[in-house]
Amino acid sequence: MTDKCEYPNRNAIPEEVFTLETLKKANAQLMSWRQAAGAFGQLLLHPCWEEASSLDRRYHGQTIYRNAEVLQGALRLYKANGDISWRLLADDVAANILYLQTPGGGFYHAAYEFEPSYTCEHSCPIHQSAPILALLDYVEFPEANANRVALIKPAIDTWWKWMERFWWLRGNQWKQPLEVPGFCGVTNQDLVVVAALARYARVYQDDSLYVRFGKPVLDTYLGPAYYHSQIGLFERGDKPNFVERTSYYEVIISMLEIIHRETGDPRLPEIVDNVARHLFDALHIGPDGLTHLSWGAETEPGNRAEIKGWRASPYSFKAYPALIEIMHAYLQRHPNPQLQAGYDNLEKTLAAYVYADATIPVSLGTEPVFALAGYVNTLWTYLVNRLGPQAQLSATPGPVPSVHRSCGDFVWKSNAHAWQLSRDNNTLYAGIKCNPGAIAIGPEEPVSGYDFTQLLQVDSHEVVQS
């Protein structure tokens, strides 16, 4: 019997959605995108900038930033249940990250929405530094492969030589070179580098790089040119009068927390609390009648004492799970009934858009593909963290439901092996999950090796509100 579902599901109850059963389905979905040992593909759609061009480049393969998330999640799951399949997966992902290091020190496939990338120069600091944090997590894993761990410090040292040479004071298209300590001059990007240097300092008992580079960069971003304490926002830094978009505070806050854990910098707890508290300012009721986080704040030139207004959409939905975690942690530290009500409503919104295959929209309020092509990574991580010791499952995947998901005249079809996006019954794109370059464009182009008529079999018909 085929299920029929409409989204948002306003009857969804978070406690009944964010369960081990949903995690099992999310895990099956994630594992269906495995393309090699430790390598996971996905549709590389960027919610904040509405970028989907990787489809036209026929690529739905790995990008190193997301592989790092899988490694961290695998380590948490191994700790939760001791299943050796998670330890082996963590080994594979660590090996894959090392394999992706270029001879010069940076990483291949570190461009996310602009993949595929076969150099490290066409990249950015966040994607070049997130894998370093993942490797350092692996170094501290008690049951890590000792031979592989021995390779990590030399790999990081080589990475840093390239980072310093290529990125130190480089800046961006708006400001180049930088006149203050920094790398690309964008808050969320550079703080990931600082966090990596801070963790390296503790793990290897050598703070020379953090003292020389990390601390001065942190001071830059905590200074008045970037940090606006009255509104709890950071300047982005790559164009004038533009504070960081809401979705990027999942990166900023998590990096500040890492830096504080590693260095004990006394300035950071108050700043983390202030920025987390002001996330609640972005809450509002969207066109679907549910609570959402605005895309970003608008400010007046030269005035960072108040917010002029908010641009509501597009809603960067795939960032909701991490932002909800941050807001929950803030409320645990600072209970507030009014803020709790807003948080509860946002949690209900996330639950209302968990699809039958345990994916969520990439974003809402933009092109239909961003709502239809369900995204699993951040929901998977959220469920792993939320369930904690209750996350009792193996990396061996279960079944993946076959879904037909429509929005207006667009239809998304997917199962464990393939996906297809069509409009008015004409195929726009289709792909085979296990092959990073197996994407067909248009209704006439075939993809060798798979019978796409199998997508006609369906377990769940879903309709997403346009």
Coordinates of C-alpha atoms in Angstrom, one line a residue, residues 92-352:
D92 CA 37.5 4.5 6.1
V93 CA 36.5 8.2 6.3
A94 CA 39.8 9.2 7.9
A95 CA 41.7 7.3 5.2
N96 CA 39.6 9.0 2.5
I97 CA 40.4 12.4 3.9
L98 CA 44.1 11.6 3.9
Y99 CA 43.8 10.3 0.3
L100 CA 42.2 13.6 -0.8
Q101 CA 45.2 15.6 0.3
T102 CA 47.0 17.2 -2.7
P103 CA 50.8 17.0 -3.0
G104 CA 50.9 20.7 -2.1
G105 CA 49.0 20.2 1.2
G106 CA 45.5 21.3 0.6
F107 CA 42.6 19.0 -0.3
Y108 CA 40.8 18.0 -3.4
H109 CA 37.0 18.1 -3.4
A110 CA 36.9 21.0 -1.0
A111 CA 34.6 23.3 -2.9
Y112 CA 31.0 22.1 -1.9
E113 CA 28.5 23.9 -4.3
F114 CA 31.3 24.4 -6.9
E115 CA 32.3 20.8 -7.1
P116 CA 33.9 18.9 -8.7
S117 CA 37.2 20.5 -7.6
Y118 CA 40.5 18.8 -8.5
T119 CA 42.7 21.5 -7.0
C120 CA 43.0 23.0 -3.6
E121 CA 43.3 26.6 -4.8
H122 CA 39.7 26.9 -6.0
S123 CA 38.4 26.4 -2.6
C124 CA 38.0 28.3 0.7
P125 CA 39.3 28.1 4.3
I126 CA 36.3 26.4 5.8
H127 CA 36.4 23.5 3.4
Q128 CA 40.2 23.2 3.7
S129 CA 40.1 23.3 7.5
A130 CA 37.0 21.2 8.5
P131 CA 38.8 18.0 7.5
I132 CA 41.6 18.9 9.9
L133 CA 39.2 19.0 12.8
A134 CA 37.9 15.6 11.7
L135 CA 41.4 14.1 11.5
L136 CA 42.1 15.5 15.0
D137 CA 39.0 13.8 16.3
Y138 CA 40.3 10.6 14.8
V139 CA 43.7 11.1 16.5
E140 CA 41.9 11.2 19.9
F141 CA 39.8 8.1 19.2
P142 CA 41.2 5.4 21.6
E143 CA 40.7 2.6 19.1
A144 CA 42.0 4.5 16.0
N145 CA 44.3 2.6 13.6
A146 CA 47.8 3.5 15.0
N147 CA 49.4 3.3 11.6
R148 CA 46.9 5.8 10.2
V149 CA 47.2 8.1 13.2
A150 CA 51.0 8.3 12.6
L151 CA 50.2 9.8 9.2
I152 CA 48.0 12.6 10.4
K153 CA 50.4 15.0 12.1
P154 CA 52.7 15.1 9.0
A155 CA 49.6 15.6 6.8
I156 CA 48.4 18.5 9.0
D157 CA 51.9 20.1 9.0
T158 CA 52.0 19.9 5.2
W159 CA 48.4 21.3 5.1
W160 CA 49.5 24.3 7.3
K161 CA 52.5 25.1 5.1
W162 CA 50.1 25.4 2.2
M163 CA 47.5 27.3 4.2
E164 CA 50.0 29.9 5.4
R165 CA 51.5 30.3 1.9
F166 CA 48.2 30.5 0.0
W167 CA 45.7 32.0 2.5
W168 CA 47.4 34.1 5.1
L169 CA 46.2 37.7 4.6
R170 CA 44.9 36.8 1.2
G171 CA 41.4 38.2 1.6
N172 CA 38.5 38.1 -0.8
Q173 CA 37.1 39.8 -3.9
W174 CA 36.0 42.8 -1.9
K175 CA 39.1 43.2 0.3
Q176 CA 42.4 41.8 -1.0
P177 CA 44.9 41.7 0.7
L178 CA 43.6 42.0 4.3
E179 CA 44.9 44.8 6.5
V180 CA 44.2 42.8 9.7
P181 CA 45.1 39.2 10.7
G182 CA 43.0 36.8 8.7
F183 CA 42.8 34.4 5.9
C184 CA 39.9 35.1 3.5
G185 CA 38.4 37.8 5.8
V186 CA 35.0 36.1 6.2
T187 CA 34.0 35.4 9.8
N188 CA 32.6 31.9 9.6
Q189 CA 35.4 30.8 7.2
D190 CA 38.4 32.0 9.2
L191 CA 37.1 30.8 12.6
V192 CA 37.3 27.2 11.3
V193 CA 41.0 27.7 10.7
V194 CA 41.4 29.2 14.2
A195 CA 39.5 26.2 15.7
A196 CA 41.8 23.8 13.9
L197 CA 44.9 25.5 15.1
A198 CA 43.5 25.6 18.7
R199 CA 42.8 21.9 18.7
Y200 CA 46.2 21.1 17.1
A201 CA 47.9 23.1 19.9
R202 CA 46.3 20.9 22.6
V203 CA 46.5 17.5 20.8
Y204 CA 50.2 17.9 19.9
Q205 CA 51.2 20.2 22.8
D206 CA 52.5 22.8 20.5
D207 CA 50.7 26.2 20.5
S208 CA 53.2 28.0 18.3
L209 CA 50.8 28.2 15.3
Y210 CA 47.9 29.2 17.4
V211 CA 49.9 32.0 19.2
R212 CA 51.3 33.3 15.9
F213 CA 48.2 33.0 13.7
G214 CA 45.1 31.7 15.5
K215 CA 44.9 34.1 18.4
P216 CA 45.5 37.3 16.3
V217 CA 42.8 36.1 13.8
L218 CA 40.4 35.4 16.7
D219 CA 41.2 38.9 18.1
T220 CA 40.2 40.3 14.7
Y221 CA 36.8 38.7 14.7
L222 CA 36.1 39.6 18.3
G223 CA 37.0 43.2 17.7
P224 CA 34.4 45.9 16.9
A225 CA 34.9 45.8 13.2
Y226 CA 33.4 42.3 13.0
Y227 CA 31.6 41.5 16.3
H228 CA 28.5 43.7 17.0
S229 CA 27.6 42.9 20.5
Q230 CA 24.5 45.0 20.7
I231 CA 22.7 43.0 18.0
G232 CA 24.6 39.7 18.6
L233 CA 25.8 39.4 15.0
F234 CA 29.1 39.3 13.2
E235 CA 30.0 41.2 10.0
R236 CA 30.5 38.8 7.2
G237 CA 33.4 40.6 5.6
D238 CA 33.2 40.0 1.9
K239 CA 31.1 43.1 1.0
P240 CA 29.9 46.3 2.7
N241 CA 27.0 46.5 5.1
F242 CA 26.4 42.7 5.2
V243 CA 26.3 40.8 8.5
E244 CA 26.6 37.0 8.5
R245 CA 23.4 35.1 7.3
T246 CA 21.5 33.2 10.0
S247 CA 22.5 29.8 8.8
Y248 CA 26.2 30.5 9.2
Y249 CA 25.9 30.8 13.0
E250 CA 25.9 27.0 13.2
V251 CA 29.5 27.3 12.1
I252 CA 30.4 30.4 14.0
I253 CA 29.1 29.3 17.4
S254 CA 30.4 25.7 17.1
M255 CA 33.9 27.0 16.2
L256 CA 33.9 29.5 19.1
E257 CA 32.9 26.6 21.4
I258 CA 35.8 24.5 20.1
I259 CA 38.2 27.4 20.6
H260 CA 37.0 27.9 24.2
R261 CA 37.3 24.2 25.0
E262 CA 40.8 24.1 23.7
T263 CA 42.2 27.4 24.9
G264 CA 39.9 28.5 27.8
D265 CA 39.7 32.0 26.3
P266 CA 37.6 33.8 28.9
R267 CA 35.9 36.1 26.4
L268 CA 34.1 33.4 24.5
P269 CA 31.3 32.0 26.8
E270 CA 29.7 35.4 27.0
I271 CA 30.0 36.0 23.3
V272 CA 28.6 32.5 22.5
D273 CA 25.6 33.2 24.8
N274 CA 25.0 36.6 23.3
V275 CA 25.0 35.4 19.7
A276 CA 22.9 32.3 20.6
R277 CA 20.4 34.5 22.4
H278 CA 20.0 36.7 19.3
L279 CA 19.3 33.7 17.1
F280 CA 15.8 33.9 18.6
D281 CA 15.4 37.4 17.0
A282 CA 15.4 35.7 13.6
L283 CA 12.3 33.7 14.4
H284 CA 9.0 34.6 12.6
I285 CA 6.0 33.0 11.1
G286 CA 6.5 31.9 7.5
P287 CA 4.0 31.7 4.6
D288 CA 3.3 28.1 5.6
G289 CA 2.0 29.3 9.0
L290 CA 5.0 27.7 10.8
T291 CA 7.9 29.2 12.7
H292 CA 11.1 29.8 10.7
L293 CA 14.5 31.4 10.9
S294 CA 14.9 34.4 8.6
W295 CA 17.6 34.2 6.0
G296 CA 19.5 37.2 7.4
A297 CA 19.3 40.6 9.1
E298 CA 19.4 43.9 7.2
T299 CA 21.5 46.8 8.7
E300 CA 22.0 50.5 8.0
P301 CA 25.5 51.5 6.8
G302 CA 27.6 52.6 9.8
N303 CA 25.0 51.5 12.3
R304 CA 25.4 48.2 14.1
A305 CA 23.5 49.1 17.2
E306 CA 20.2 48.0 15.8
I307 CA 18.7 45.8 13.1
K308 CA 16.8 47.6 10.3
G309 CA 14.8 44.5 9.4
W310 CA 15.0 40.9 8.3
R311 CA 14.9 39.3 4.9
A312 CA 12.8 36.2 5.5
S313 CA 13.6 33.8 2.7
P314 CA 15.0 31.6 1.3
Y315 CA 14.8 29.5 4.5
S316 CA 18.1 27.6 4.8
F317 CA 16.3 24.6 6.2
K318 CA 19.1 22.1 6.3
A319 CA 20.8 24.4 8.9
Y320 CA 17.8 24.1 11.2
P321 CA 18.9 20.9 13.0
A322 CA 22.3 22.4 14.1
L323 CA 20.8 25.8 14.9
I324 CA 18.1 24.1 17.0
E325 CA 20.8 22.3 18.9
I326 CA 22.5 25.6 19.6
M327 CA 19.3 27.2 20.8
H328 CA 18.5 24.2 23.0
A329 CA 21.9 24.4 24.6
Y330 CA 21.4 28.1 25.3
L331 CA 18.0 27.5 27.0
Q332 CA 19.6 24.8 29.1
R333 CA 22.1 27.4 30.4
H334 CA 19.5 30.3 30.5
P335 CA 15.9 29.1 30.9
N336 CA 13.4 31.6 29.5
P337 CA 9.7 30.7 28.9
Q338 CA 9.2 33.2 26.1
L339 CA 12.3 32.0 24.2
Q340 CA 11.4 28.4 25.0
A341 CA 8.0 28.9 23.2
G342 CA 9.8 30.1 20.1
Y343 CA 12.2 27.2 20.2
D344 CA 9.4 24.7 20.7
N345 CA 7.7 26.1 17.6
L346 CA 10.9 25.9 15.5
E347 CA 11.4 22.3 16.6
K348 CA 7.8 21.5 15.4
T349 CA 8.7 23.1 12.1
L350 CA 11.6 20.8 11.6
A351 CA 9.5 17.8 12.5
A352 CA 6.8 18.9 10.1

